[in-house]
CSV table of C-alpha atoms in Angstrom, one decimal:
chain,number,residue,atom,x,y,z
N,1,UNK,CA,101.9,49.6,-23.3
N,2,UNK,CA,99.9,47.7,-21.0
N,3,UNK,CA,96.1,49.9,-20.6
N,4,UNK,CA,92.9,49.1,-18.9
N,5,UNK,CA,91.3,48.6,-22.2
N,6,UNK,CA,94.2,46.0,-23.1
N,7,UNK,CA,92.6,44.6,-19.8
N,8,UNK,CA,89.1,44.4,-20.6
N,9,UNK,CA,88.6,46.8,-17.6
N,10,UNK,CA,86.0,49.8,-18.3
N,11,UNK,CA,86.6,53.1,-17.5
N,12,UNK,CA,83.8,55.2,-15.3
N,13,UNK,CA,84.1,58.9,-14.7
N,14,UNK,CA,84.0,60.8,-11.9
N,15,UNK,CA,80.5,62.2,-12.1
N,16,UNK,CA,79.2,58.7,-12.9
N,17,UNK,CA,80.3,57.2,-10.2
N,18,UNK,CA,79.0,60.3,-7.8
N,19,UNK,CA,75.1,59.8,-9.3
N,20,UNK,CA,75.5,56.3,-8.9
N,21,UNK,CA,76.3,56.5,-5.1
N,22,UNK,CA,73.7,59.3,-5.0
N,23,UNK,CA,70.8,57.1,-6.3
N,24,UNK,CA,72.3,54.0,-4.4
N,25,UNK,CA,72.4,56.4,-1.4
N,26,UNK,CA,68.7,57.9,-2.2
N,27,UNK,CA,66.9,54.4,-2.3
N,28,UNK,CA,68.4,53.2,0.7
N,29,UNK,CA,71.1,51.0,-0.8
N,30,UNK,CA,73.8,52.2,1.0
N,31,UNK,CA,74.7,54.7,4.1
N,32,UNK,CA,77.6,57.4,4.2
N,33,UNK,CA,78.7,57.4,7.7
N,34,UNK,CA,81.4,59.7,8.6
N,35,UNK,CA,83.2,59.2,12.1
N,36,UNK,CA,84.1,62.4,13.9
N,37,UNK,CA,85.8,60.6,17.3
N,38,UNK,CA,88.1,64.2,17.6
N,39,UNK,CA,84.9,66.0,17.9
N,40,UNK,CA,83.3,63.6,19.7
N,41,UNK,CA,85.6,63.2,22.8
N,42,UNK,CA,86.1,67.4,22.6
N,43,UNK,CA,82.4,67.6,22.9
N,44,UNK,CA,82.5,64.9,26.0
N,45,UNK,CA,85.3,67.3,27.7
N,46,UNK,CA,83.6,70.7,26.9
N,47,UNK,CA,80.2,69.2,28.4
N,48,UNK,CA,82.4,68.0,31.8
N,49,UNK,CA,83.9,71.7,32.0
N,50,UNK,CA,80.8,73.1,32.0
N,51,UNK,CA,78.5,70.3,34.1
N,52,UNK,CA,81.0,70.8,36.5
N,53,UNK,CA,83.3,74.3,36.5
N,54,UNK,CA,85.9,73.0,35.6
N,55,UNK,CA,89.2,74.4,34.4
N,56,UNK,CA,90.2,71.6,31.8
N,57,UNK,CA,89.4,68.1,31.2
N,58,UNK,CA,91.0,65.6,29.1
N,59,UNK,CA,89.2,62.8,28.0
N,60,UNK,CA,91.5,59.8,26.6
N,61,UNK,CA,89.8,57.8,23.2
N,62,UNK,CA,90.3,54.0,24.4
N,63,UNK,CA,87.1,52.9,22.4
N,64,UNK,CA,88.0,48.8,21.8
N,65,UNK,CA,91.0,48.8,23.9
N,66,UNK,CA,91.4,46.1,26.2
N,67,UNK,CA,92.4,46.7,30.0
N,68,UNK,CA,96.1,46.6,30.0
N,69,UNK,CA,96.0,49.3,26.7
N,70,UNK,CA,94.0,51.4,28.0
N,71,UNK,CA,96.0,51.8,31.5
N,72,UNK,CA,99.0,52.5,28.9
N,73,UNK,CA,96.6,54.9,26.6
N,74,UNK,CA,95.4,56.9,29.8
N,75,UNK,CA,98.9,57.1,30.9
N,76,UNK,CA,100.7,58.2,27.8
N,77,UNK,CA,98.1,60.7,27.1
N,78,UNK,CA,98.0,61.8,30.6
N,79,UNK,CA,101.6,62.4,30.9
N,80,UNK,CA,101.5,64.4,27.8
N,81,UNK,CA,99.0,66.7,29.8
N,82,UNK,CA,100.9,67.4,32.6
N,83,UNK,CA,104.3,67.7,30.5
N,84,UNK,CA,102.6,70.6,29.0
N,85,UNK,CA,101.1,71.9,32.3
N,86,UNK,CA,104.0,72.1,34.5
N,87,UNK,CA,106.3,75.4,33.6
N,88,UNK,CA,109.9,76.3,35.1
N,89,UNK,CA,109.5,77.5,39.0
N,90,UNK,CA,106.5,75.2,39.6
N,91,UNK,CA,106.3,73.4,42.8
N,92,UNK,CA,104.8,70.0,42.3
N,93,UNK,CA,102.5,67.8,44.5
N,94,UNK,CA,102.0,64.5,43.8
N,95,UNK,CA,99.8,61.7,46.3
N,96,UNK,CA,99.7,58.2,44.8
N,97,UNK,CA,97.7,55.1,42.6
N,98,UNK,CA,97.9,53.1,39.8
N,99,UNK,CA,97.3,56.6,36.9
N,100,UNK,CA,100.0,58.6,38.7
N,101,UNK,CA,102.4,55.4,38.7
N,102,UNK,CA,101.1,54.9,34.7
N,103,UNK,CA,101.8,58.6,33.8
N,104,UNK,CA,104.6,58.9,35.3
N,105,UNK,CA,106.0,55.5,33.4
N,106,UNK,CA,105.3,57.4,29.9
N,107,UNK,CA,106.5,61.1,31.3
N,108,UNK,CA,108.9,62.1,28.3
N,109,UNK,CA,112.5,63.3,29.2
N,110,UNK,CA,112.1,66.7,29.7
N,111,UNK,CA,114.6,68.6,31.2
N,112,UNK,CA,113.2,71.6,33.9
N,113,UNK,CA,114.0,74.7,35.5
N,114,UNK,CA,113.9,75.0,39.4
N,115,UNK,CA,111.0,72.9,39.4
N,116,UNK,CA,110.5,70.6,42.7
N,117,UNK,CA,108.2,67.5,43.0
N,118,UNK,CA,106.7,67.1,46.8
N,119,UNK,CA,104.9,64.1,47.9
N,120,UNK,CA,101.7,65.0,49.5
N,121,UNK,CA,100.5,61.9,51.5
N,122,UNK,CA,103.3,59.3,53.3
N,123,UNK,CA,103.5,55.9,51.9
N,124,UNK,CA,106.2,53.6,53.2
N,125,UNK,CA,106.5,49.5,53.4
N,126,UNK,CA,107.2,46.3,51.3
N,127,UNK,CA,103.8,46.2,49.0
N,128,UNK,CA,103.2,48.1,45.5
N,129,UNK,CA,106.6,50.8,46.6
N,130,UNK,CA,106.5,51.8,42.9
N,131,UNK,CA,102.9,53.4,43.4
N,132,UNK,CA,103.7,54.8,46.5
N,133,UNK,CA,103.8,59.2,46.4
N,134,UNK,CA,107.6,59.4,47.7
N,135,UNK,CA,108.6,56.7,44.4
N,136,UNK,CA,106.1,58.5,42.5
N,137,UNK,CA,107.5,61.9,43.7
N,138,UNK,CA,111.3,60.3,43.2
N,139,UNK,CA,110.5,59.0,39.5
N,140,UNK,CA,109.1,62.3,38.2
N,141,UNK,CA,111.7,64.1,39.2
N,142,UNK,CA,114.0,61.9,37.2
N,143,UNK,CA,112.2,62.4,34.4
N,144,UNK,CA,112.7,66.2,34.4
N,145,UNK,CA,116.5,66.5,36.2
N,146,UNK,CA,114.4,68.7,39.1
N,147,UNK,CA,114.4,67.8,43.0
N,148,UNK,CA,112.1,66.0,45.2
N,149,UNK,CA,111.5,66.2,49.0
N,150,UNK,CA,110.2,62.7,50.7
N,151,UNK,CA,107.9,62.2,53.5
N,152,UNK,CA,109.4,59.6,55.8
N,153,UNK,CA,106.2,58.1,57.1
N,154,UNK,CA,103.3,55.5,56.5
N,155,UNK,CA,100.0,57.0,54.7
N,156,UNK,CA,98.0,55.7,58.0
N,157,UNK,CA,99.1,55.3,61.3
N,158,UNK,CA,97.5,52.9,64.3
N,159,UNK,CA,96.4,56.2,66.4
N,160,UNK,CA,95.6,59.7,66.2
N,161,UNK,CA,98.2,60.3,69.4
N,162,UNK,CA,101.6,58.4,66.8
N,163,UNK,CA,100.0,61.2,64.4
N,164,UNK,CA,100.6,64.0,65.9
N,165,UNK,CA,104.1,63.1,67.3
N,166,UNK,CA,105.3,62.1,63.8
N,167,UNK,CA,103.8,65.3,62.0
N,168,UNK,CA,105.6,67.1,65.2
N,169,UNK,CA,109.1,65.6,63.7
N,170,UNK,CA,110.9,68.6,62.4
N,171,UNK,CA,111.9,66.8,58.6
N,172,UNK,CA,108.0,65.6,58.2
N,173,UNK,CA,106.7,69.1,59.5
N,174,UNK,CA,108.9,70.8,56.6
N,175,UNK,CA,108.0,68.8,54.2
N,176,UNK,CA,104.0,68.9,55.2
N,177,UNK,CA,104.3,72.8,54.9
N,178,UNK,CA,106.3,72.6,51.9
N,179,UNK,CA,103.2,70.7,50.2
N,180,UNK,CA,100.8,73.7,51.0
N,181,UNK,CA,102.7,76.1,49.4
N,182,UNK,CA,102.4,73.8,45.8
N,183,UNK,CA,101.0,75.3,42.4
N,184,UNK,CA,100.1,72.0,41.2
N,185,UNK,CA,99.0,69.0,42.7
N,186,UNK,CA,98.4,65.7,41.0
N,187,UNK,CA,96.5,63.8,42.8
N,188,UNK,CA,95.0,59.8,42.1
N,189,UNK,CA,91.4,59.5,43.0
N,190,UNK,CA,90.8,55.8,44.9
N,191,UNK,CA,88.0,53.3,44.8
N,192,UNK,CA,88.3,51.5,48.7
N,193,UNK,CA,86.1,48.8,47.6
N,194,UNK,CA,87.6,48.1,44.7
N,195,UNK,CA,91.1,47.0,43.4
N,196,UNK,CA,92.2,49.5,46.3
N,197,UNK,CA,95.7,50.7,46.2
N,198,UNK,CA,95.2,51.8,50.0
N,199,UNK,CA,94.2,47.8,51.2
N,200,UNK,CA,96.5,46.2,48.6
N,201,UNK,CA,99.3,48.5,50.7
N,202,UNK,CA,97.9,47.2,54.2
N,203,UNK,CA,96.0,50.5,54.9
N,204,UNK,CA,92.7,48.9,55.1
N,205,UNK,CA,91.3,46.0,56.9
N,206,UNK,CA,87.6,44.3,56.3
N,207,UNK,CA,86.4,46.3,59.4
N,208,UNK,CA,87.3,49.6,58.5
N,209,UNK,CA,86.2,49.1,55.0
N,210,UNK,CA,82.4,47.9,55.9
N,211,UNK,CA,82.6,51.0,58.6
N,212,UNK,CA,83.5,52.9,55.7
N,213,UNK,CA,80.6,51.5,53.7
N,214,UNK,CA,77.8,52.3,56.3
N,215,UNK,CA,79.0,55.9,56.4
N,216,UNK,CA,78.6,56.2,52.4
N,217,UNK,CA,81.8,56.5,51.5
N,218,UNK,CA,83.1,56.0,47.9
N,219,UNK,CA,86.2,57.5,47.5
N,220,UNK,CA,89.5,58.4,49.0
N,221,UNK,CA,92.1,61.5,47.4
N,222,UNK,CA,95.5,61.7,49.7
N,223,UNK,CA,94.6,58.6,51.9
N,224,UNK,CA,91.2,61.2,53.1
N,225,UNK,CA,87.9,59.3,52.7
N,226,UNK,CA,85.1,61.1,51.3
N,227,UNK,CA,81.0,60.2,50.9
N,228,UNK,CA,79.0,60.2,47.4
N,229,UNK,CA,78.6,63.5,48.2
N,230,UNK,CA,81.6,65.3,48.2
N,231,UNK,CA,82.0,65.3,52.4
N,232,UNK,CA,84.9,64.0,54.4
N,233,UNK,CA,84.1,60.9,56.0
N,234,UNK,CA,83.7,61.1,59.7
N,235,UNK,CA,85.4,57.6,60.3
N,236,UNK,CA,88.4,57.8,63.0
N,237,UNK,CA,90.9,56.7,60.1
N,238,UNK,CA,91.0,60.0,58.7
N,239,UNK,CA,92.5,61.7,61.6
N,240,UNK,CA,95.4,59.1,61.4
N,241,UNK,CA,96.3,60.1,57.7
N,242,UNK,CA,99.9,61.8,57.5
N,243,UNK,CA,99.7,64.0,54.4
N,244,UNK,CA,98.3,67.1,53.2
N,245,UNK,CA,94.4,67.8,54.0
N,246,UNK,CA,91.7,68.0,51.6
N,247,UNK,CA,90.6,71.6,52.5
N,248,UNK,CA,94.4,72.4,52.2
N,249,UNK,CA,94.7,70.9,48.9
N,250,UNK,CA,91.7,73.2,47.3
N,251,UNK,CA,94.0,76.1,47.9
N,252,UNK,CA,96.3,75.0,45.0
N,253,UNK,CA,96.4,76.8,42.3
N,254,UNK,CA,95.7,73.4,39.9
N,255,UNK,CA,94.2,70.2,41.2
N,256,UNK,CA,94.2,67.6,38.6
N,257,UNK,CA,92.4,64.2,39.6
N,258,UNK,CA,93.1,61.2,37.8
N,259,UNK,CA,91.0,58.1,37.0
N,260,UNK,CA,89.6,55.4,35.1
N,261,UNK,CA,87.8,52.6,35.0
N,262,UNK,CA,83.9,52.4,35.4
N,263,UNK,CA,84.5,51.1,39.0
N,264,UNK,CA,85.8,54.6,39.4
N,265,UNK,CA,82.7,56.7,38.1
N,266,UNK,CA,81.1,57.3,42.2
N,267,UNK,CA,84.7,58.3,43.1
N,268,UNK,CA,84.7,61.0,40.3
N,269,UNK,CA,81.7,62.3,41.2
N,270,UNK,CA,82.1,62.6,44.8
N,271,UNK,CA,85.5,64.4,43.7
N,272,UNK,CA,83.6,66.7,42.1
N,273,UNK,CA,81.0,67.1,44.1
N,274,UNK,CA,83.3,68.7,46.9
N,275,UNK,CA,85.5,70.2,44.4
N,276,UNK,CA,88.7,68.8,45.6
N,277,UNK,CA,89.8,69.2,41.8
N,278,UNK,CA,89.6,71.6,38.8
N,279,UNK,CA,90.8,69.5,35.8
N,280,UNK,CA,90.2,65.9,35.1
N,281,UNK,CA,92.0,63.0,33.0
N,282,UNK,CA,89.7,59.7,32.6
N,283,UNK,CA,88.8,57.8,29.9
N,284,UNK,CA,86.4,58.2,27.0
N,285,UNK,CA,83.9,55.2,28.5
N,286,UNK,CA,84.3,56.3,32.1
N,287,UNK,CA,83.3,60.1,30.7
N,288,UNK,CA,80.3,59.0,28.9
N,289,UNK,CA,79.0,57.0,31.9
N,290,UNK,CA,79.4,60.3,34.3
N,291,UNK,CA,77.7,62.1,31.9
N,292,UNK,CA,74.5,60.1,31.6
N,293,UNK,CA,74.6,60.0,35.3
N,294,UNK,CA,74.3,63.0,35.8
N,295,UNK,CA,71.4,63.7,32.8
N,296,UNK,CA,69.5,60.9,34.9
N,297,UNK,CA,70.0,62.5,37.9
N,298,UNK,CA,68.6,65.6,36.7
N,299,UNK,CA,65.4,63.7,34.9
């Protein structure tokens, strides 16, 4: 039989190996890290629930994940969330962006009890469709064998006059009061400046958005732009938005915001700041970055 002494190898107990690392340890040789990431990112979410009253937050580890995996780790993890979140006789509201259109793409097939998933911000035409609420609102459903309702009309219209007469239309009217009664909303939270699902779709023109700029604004939830801190933009473009109000959407029972990215940090804060939401999902590096904002701020 083959042995380690047959091998010339030398056998070293247990406790000699311990005092070895001890005294290697002691004069500096070497250094026992241990890596806690659970409790790190659980310690990142407690600290945003209570900087910020906050129901729940969920911060996502993508530490060394490039951009693409991290769009897939945020939404995977994000659709886990709000798998567990949404029970039987919920009404759902979704608006639109890039992390709804990722969690939705990695919602599990879960079948659903008299659940129905409303769209709460219109978003018709030929550009991004898959990001849009009503395909956002559509998908979902899918996922979980439940209904959806659909708002037939654009997110923005030219004048606040083609507002009112298409919010006056009896199946849009419905389907605006239908979002006001929702328990949950899931809402994207937008950067207008930057990689902007509202100017890719047309919404936005170079005018508006340096209008926009000059008023402060750095963030848009439902289509509604809002300033750094927390207010509603008083730009004319928010009274030509076809979907459910800010002040309306508060009422919900559960506001989730979604997003990540540090180009989205301003936009989280202002979020925050007028307390459109009550849980978060973002990203561990995006957390962090809030965070020391908001230390600096206070310093």
């Amino acid at each position: 039989m083959d042995t380690r002494e047959d091998r010339g190898e030398a056998r070293v107990s247990r406790p000699v190996i311990s005092k070895m690392l001890q005294r290697a340890k002691d004069e500096g040789i070497i250094e026992i890290v241990i890596h806690d990431d659970d409790r790190e990112i659980t310690n990142l979410e407690k600290e945003l629930e209570n900087t910020f009253e906050l129901k729940q937050v969920l911060v996502v580890p993508t530490k060394d994940l490039n951009k693409e995996l991290v769009s897939s780790a945020v939404g995977r993890a994000a659709a886990q969330f709000v798998q567990k979140l949404i029970k039987n006789g919920d009404r759902v509201g979704v608006s639109w962006g890039n992390t709804l259109y990722q969690m939705v793409r990695e919602f599990p097939l879960e079948k659903k009890e008299n659940v129905k998933i409303i769209p709460l911000v219109g978003g018709t035409g030929n550009s991004r469709n898959e990001m849009h609420s009503n395909q956002i609102a559509y998908e979902l459903s899918k996922k979980m064998g439940v209904t959806c309702e659909t708002l037939y009309a654009p997110a923005v219209v030219e004048t606040e006059e083609l507002r009112e007469q298409i919010v006056g239309m009896a199946n849009i009217a419905e389907v605006l009061r239908e979002g006001e009664r929702i328990d949950l909303a899931l809402v994207g939270i937008g950067n207008p400046f930057s990689m902007s699902t509202m100017e890719r779709s047309g919404y936005l023109n170079e005018q508006v958005l340096s209008e926009l700029k000059l008023l402060n604004t750095v963030a848009d939830i439902n289509s509604v732009f809002i300033t750094r801190d927390g207010s509603i933009a008083g730009h004319p473009i928010n009274r030509k938005v076809i979907g459910l109000g800010l002040e309306q959407l508060k009422k919900a029972r559960t506001v989730v915001g979604m997003a990540f990215g540090l180009h989205k940090i301003e936009c989280i804060l202002a979020s925050l700041h007028g307390k459109y939401i009550n849980m978060l999902i973002t990203d561990e590096s995006t957390a962090r970055r809030i965070l020391d904002d908001c230390r600096n701020s206070r310093n």
